[in-house]
Coordinates of C-alpha atoms in Angstrom, one line a residue:
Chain A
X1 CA 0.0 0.0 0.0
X2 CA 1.0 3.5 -0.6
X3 CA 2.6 5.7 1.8
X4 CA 0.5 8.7 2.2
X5 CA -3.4 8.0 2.1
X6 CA -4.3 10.5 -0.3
X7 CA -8.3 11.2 -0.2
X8 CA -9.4 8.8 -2.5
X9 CA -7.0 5.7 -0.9
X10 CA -8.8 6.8 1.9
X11 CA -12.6 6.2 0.3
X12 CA -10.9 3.3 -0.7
X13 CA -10.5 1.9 2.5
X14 CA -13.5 3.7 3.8
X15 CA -15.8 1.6 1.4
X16 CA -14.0 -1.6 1.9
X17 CA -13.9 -2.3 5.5
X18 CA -15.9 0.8 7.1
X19 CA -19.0 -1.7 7.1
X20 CA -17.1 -4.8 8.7
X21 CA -15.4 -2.3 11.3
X22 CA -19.0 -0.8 12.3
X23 CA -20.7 -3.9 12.9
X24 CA -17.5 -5.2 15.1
X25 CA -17.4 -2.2 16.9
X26 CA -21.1 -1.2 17.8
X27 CA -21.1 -5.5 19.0
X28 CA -17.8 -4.7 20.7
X29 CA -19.2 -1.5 22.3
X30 CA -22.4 -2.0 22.4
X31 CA -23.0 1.6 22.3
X32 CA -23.5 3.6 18.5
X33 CA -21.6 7.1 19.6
X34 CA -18.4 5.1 21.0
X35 CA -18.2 3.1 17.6
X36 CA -18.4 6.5 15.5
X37 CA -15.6 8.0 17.9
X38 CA -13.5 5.3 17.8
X39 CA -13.6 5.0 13.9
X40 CA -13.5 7.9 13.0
X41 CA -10.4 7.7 15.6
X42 CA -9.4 5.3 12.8
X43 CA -9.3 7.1 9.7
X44 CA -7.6 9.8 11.6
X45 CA -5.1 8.0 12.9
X46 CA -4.4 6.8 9.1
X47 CA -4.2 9.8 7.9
X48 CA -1.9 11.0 10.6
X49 CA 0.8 7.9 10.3
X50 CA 0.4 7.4 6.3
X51 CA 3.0 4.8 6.7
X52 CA 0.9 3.1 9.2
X53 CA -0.8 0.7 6.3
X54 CA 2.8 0.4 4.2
X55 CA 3.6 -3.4 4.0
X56 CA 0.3 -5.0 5.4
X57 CA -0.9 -7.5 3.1
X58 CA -4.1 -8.1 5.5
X59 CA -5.9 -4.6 5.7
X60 CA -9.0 -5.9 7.1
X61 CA -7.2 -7.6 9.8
X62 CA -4.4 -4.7 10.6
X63 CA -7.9 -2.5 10.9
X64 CA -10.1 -4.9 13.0
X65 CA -6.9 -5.2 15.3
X66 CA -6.4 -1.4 15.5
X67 CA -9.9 -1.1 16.2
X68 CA -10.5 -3.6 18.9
X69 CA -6.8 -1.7 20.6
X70 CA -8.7 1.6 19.9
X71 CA -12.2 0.2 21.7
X72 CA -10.3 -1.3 24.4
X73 CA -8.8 2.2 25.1
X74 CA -12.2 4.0 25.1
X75 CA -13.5 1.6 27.3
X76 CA -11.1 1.9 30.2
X77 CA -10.8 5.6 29.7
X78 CA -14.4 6.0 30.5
X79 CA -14.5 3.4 33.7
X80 CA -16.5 2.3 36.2
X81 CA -18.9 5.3 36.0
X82 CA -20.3 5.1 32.8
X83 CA -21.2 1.1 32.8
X84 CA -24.3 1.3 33.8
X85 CA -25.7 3.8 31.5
X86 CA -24.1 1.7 29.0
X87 CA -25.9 -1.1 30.0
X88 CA -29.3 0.9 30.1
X89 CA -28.2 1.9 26.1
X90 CA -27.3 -1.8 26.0
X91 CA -30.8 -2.3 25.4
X92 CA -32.2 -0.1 23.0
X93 CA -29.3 -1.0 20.5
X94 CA -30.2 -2.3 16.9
X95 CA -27.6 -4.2 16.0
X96 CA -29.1 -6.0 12.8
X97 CA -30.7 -5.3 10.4
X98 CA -34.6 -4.3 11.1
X99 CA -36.4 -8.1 9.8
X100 CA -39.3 -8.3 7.5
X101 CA -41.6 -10.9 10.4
X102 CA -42.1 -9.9 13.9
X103 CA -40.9 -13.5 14.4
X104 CA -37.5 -12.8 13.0
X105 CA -37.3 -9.3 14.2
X106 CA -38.2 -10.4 18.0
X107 CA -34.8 -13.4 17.4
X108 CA -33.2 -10.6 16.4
X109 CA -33.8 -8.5 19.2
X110 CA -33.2 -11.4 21.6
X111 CA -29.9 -12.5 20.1
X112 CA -28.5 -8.5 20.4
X113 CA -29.7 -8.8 23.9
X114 CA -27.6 -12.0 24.5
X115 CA -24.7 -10.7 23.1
X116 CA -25.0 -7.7 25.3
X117 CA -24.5 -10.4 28.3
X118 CA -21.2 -12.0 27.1
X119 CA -18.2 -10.1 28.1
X120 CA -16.6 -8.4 25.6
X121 CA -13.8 -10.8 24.8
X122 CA -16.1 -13.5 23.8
X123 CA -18.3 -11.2 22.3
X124 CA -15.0 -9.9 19.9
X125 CA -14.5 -14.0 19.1
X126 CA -18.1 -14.5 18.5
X127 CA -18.4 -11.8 16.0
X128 CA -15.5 -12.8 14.2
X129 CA -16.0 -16.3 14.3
X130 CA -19.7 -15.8 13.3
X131 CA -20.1 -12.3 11.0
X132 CA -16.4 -12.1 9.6
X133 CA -16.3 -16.3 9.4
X134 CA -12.4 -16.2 10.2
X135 CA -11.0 -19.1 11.9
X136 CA -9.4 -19.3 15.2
X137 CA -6.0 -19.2 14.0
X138 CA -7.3 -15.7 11.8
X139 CA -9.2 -14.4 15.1
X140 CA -6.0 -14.6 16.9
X141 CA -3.8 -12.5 15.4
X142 CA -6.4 -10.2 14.4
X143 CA -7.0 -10.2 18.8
X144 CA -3.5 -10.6 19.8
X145 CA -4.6 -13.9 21.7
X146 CA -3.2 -17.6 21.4
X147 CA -5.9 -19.8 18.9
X148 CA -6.7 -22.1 21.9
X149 CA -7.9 -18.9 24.1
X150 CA -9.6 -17.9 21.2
X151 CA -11.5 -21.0 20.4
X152 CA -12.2 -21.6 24.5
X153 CA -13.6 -17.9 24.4
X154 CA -15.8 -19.2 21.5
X155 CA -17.0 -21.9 22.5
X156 CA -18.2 -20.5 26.2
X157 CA -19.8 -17.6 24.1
X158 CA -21.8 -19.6 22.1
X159 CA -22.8 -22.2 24.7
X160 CA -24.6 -18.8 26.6
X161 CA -26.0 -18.0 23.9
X162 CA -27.2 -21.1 22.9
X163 CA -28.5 -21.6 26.0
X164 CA -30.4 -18.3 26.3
X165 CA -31.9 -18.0 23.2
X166 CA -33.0 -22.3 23.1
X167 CA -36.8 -21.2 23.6
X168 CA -37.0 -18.6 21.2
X169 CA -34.7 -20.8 19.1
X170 CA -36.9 -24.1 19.7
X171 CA -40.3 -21.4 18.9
X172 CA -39.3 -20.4 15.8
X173 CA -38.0 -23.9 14.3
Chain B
X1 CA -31.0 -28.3 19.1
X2 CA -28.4 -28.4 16.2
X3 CA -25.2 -27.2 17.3
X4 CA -24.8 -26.4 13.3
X5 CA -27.9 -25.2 12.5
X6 CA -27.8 -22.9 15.5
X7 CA -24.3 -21.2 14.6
X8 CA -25.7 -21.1 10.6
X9 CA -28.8 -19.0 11.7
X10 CA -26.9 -16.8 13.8
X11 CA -24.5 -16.3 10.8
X12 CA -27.6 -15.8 8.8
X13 CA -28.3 -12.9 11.0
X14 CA -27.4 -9.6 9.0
X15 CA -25.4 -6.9 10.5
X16 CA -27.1 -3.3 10.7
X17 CA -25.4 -1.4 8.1
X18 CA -23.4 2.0 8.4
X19 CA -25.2 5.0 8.9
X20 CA -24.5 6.2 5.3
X21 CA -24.0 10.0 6.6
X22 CA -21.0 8.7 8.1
X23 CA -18.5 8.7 5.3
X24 CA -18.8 12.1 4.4
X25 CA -18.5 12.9 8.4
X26 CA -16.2 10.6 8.6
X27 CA -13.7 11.2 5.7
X28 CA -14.3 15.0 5.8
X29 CA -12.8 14.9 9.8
X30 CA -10.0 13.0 8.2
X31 CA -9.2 15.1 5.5
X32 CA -9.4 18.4 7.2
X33 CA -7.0 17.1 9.9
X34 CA -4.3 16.6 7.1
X35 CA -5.1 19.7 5.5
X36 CA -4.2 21.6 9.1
X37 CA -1.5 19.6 9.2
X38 CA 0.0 21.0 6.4
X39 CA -1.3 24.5 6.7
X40 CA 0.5 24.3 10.4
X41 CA 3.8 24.0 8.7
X42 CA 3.2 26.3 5.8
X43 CA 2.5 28.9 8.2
X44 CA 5.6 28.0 10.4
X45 CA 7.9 27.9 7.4
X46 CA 5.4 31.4 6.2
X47 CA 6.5 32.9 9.7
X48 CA 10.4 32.0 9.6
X49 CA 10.8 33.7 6.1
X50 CA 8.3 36.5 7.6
X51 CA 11.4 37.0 10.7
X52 CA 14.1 36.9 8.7
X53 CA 12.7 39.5 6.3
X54 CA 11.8 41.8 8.9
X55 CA 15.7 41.9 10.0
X56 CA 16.8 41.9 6.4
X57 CA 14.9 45.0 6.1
X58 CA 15.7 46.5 9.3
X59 CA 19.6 46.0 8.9
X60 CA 19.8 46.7 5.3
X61 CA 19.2 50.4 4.4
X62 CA 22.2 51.5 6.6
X63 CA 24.6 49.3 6.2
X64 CA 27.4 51.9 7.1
X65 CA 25.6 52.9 10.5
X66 CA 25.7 48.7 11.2
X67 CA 29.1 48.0 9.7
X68 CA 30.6 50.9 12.4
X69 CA 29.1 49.5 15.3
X70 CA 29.9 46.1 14.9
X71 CA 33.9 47.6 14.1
X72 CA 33.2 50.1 17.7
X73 CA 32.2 46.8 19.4
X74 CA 35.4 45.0 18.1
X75 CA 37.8 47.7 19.3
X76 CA 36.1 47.6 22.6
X77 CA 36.7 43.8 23.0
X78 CA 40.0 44.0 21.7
X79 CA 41.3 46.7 24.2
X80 CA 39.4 45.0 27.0
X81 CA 41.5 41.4 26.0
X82 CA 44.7 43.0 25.8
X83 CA 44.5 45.5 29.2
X84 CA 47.0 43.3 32.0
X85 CA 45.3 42.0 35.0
X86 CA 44.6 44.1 38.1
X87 CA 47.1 44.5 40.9
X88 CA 44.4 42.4 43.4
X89 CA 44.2 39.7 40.9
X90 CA 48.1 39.5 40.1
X91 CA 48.4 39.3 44.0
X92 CA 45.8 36.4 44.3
X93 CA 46.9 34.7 41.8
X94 CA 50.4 34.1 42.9
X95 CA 51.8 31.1 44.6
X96 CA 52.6 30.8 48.7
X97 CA 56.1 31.5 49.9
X98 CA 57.9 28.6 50.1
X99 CA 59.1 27.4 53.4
X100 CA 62.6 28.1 52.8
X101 CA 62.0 31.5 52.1
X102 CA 58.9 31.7 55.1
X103 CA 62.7 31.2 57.3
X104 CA 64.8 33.0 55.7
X105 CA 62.4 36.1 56.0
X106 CA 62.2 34.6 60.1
X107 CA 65.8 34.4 60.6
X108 CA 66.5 38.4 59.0
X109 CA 63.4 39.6 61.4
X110 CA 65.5 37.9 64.1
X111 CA 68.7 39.4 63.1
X112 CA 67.2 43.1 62.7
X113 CA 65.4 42.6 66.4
X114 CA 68.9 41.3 67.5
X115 CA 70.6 44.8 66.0
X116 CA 67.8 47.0 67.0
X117 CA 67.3 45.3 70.8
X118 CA 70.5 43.2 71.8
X119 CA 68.4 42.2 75.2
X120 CA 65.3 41.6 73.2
X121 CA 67.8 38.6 71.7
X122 CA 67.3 36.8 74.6
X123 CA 63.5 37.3 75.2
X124 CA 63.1 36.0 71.3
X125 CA 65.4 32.5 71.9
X126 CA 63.8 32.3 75.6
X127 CA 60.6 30.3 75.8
X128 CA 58.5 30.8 78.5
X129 CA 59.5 28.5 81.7
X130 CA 56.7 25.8 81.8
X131 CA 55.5 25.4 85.3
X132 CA 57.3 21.5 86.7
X133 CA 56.0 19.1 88.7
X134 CA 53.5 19.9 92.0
X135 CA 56.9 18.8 94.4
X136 CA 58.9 20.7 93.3
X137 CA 56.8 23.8 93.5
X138 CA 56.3 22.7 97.3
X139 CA 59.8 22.6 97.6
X140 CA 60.5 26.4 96.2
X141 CA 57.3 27.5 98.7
X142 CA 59.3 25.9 102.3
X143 CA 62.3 27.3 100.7
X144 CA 61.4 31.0 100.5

């Protein structure tokens, strides 16, 4: 990649992985303002170190790690203080898309809420594992975490959630 | 319940897209933080050219007027290097008397007090009579 992202390497990169980094982040976060900070945090700090991108031959994977650092930062910057407003927002969020049956929408609903209850490392695993379909190996490096923590994060992640959303799950079969 | 069927549906589940007035935001933030970036240094490098010009101008119209001060300044310097050292510092600065010379300048103070005061001779050699033991002072006080 080229040294200095002029503006139209930086649409570039906007339109290529903007979409992937917004849906990792506001399941990271779980709140919509922190995920606009922290990537437009992002494109800043690519604009700032143009030779920050120079030699990576993963650029989805060098950005998903820079933004999980950058979330990680927000987080403890904010604290103790702010958690349980966040888990009030927790709720409202609208993580997917809105679905066409109330049936679909209210799975929908209940699987962003179950999410919300996973701590944020297996929630990070989950999402890649599940929305980005990387494999463990992929997930850490792009985490900065051995594969067999990844995989153990993934597989206690999805048991919760397996296990919270069975009735719904069971319904709707 | 399918452990593969379970993980497919959540896969199925499609992510809530990017609010689309976010790029613009987004890239525009971006952008104008480069663009200050760079206006930052073209105003340094504006202002350094900006100071240098003001002291070209200043120092250029009378370069005669300049020229002699500088030359005043030298002169100054010049006489102030070459003036010798005051008496106070010449007197600090030099060495101790050696002890040779310390009693040679002892033995001509004796000599001269020995010229001036033959008597006072003796008084100089004489050192004072230290008092002796407590006996013999007992033995002076029965005597007288």
């Amino acid at each position: 990649m080229r040294n200095m992202p002029a503006d139209t390497e930086l649409e570039r990169l906007y339109d290529g992985h903007a979409q992937a980094l917004f849906a990792f982040l506001l399941n990271f976060t779980r709140n919509e303002a922190d995920t606009r900070d922290v990537l437009q945090e992002l494109f800043l700090k690519l604009v700032r170190q143009p030779a920050l991108l120079a030699g990576v031959r993963d650029e989805r994977a060098f950005l998903i790690r820079l933004a999980h650092n950058a979330a990680i930062d927000l987080m403890r910057r904010r604290g103790a203080r702010q958690r349980n407003y966040d888990h009030l927002a927790a709720e409202a969020l609208q993580l997917f898309e809105l679905a066409a049956s109330p049936d679909e929408q209210a799975f929908r609903d209940a699987l962003a809420a179950a999410l919300g209850e996973l701590p944020p490392d297996q929630r990070a695993v989950a999402h890649l594992k599940l929305w980005e379909g990387l494999t463990f190996e992929e997930i850490a490096a792009r985490l900065g975490i051995p594969p067999n923590t990844a995989a153990s994060r993934y597989r206690y992640g999805i048991d919760k959630l397996r296990e919270r959303l069975r009735p719904i799950y069971e319904e709707l079969k | 319940m399918n452990s593969d069927d379970f993980e497919k549906k959540l896969e199925r589940q499609p992510m809530r897209a990017v609010p689309a007035e976010w790029r613009a935001e987004i890239l525009r933030k971006a952008v104008a933080a480069v663009s200050d970036r760079r206006s930052l240094a073209l105003y340094k490098r504006r202002s350094e050219t900006a100071a240098t010009a003001w002291w070209r101008d200043w120092l250029w119209p009378r370069p005669l007027a300049w020229g002699s001060l500088a030359a005043v300044w030298v002169v100054i310097a010049a006489l102030y290097l070459a003036t010798p050292a005051t008496p106070a510092l010449t007197a600090k600065q030099q060495t101790p008397l050696s002890r040779e010379m310390m009693q040679c300048l002892a033995e001509q103070r004796r000599e001269m007090a020995a010229l001036l005061d033959p008597a006072g001779e003796r008084s100089v050699s004489q050192q004072p009579k230290q008092p002796g033991p407590r006996t013999e002072l007992t033995r002076e006080i029965t005597a007288t």
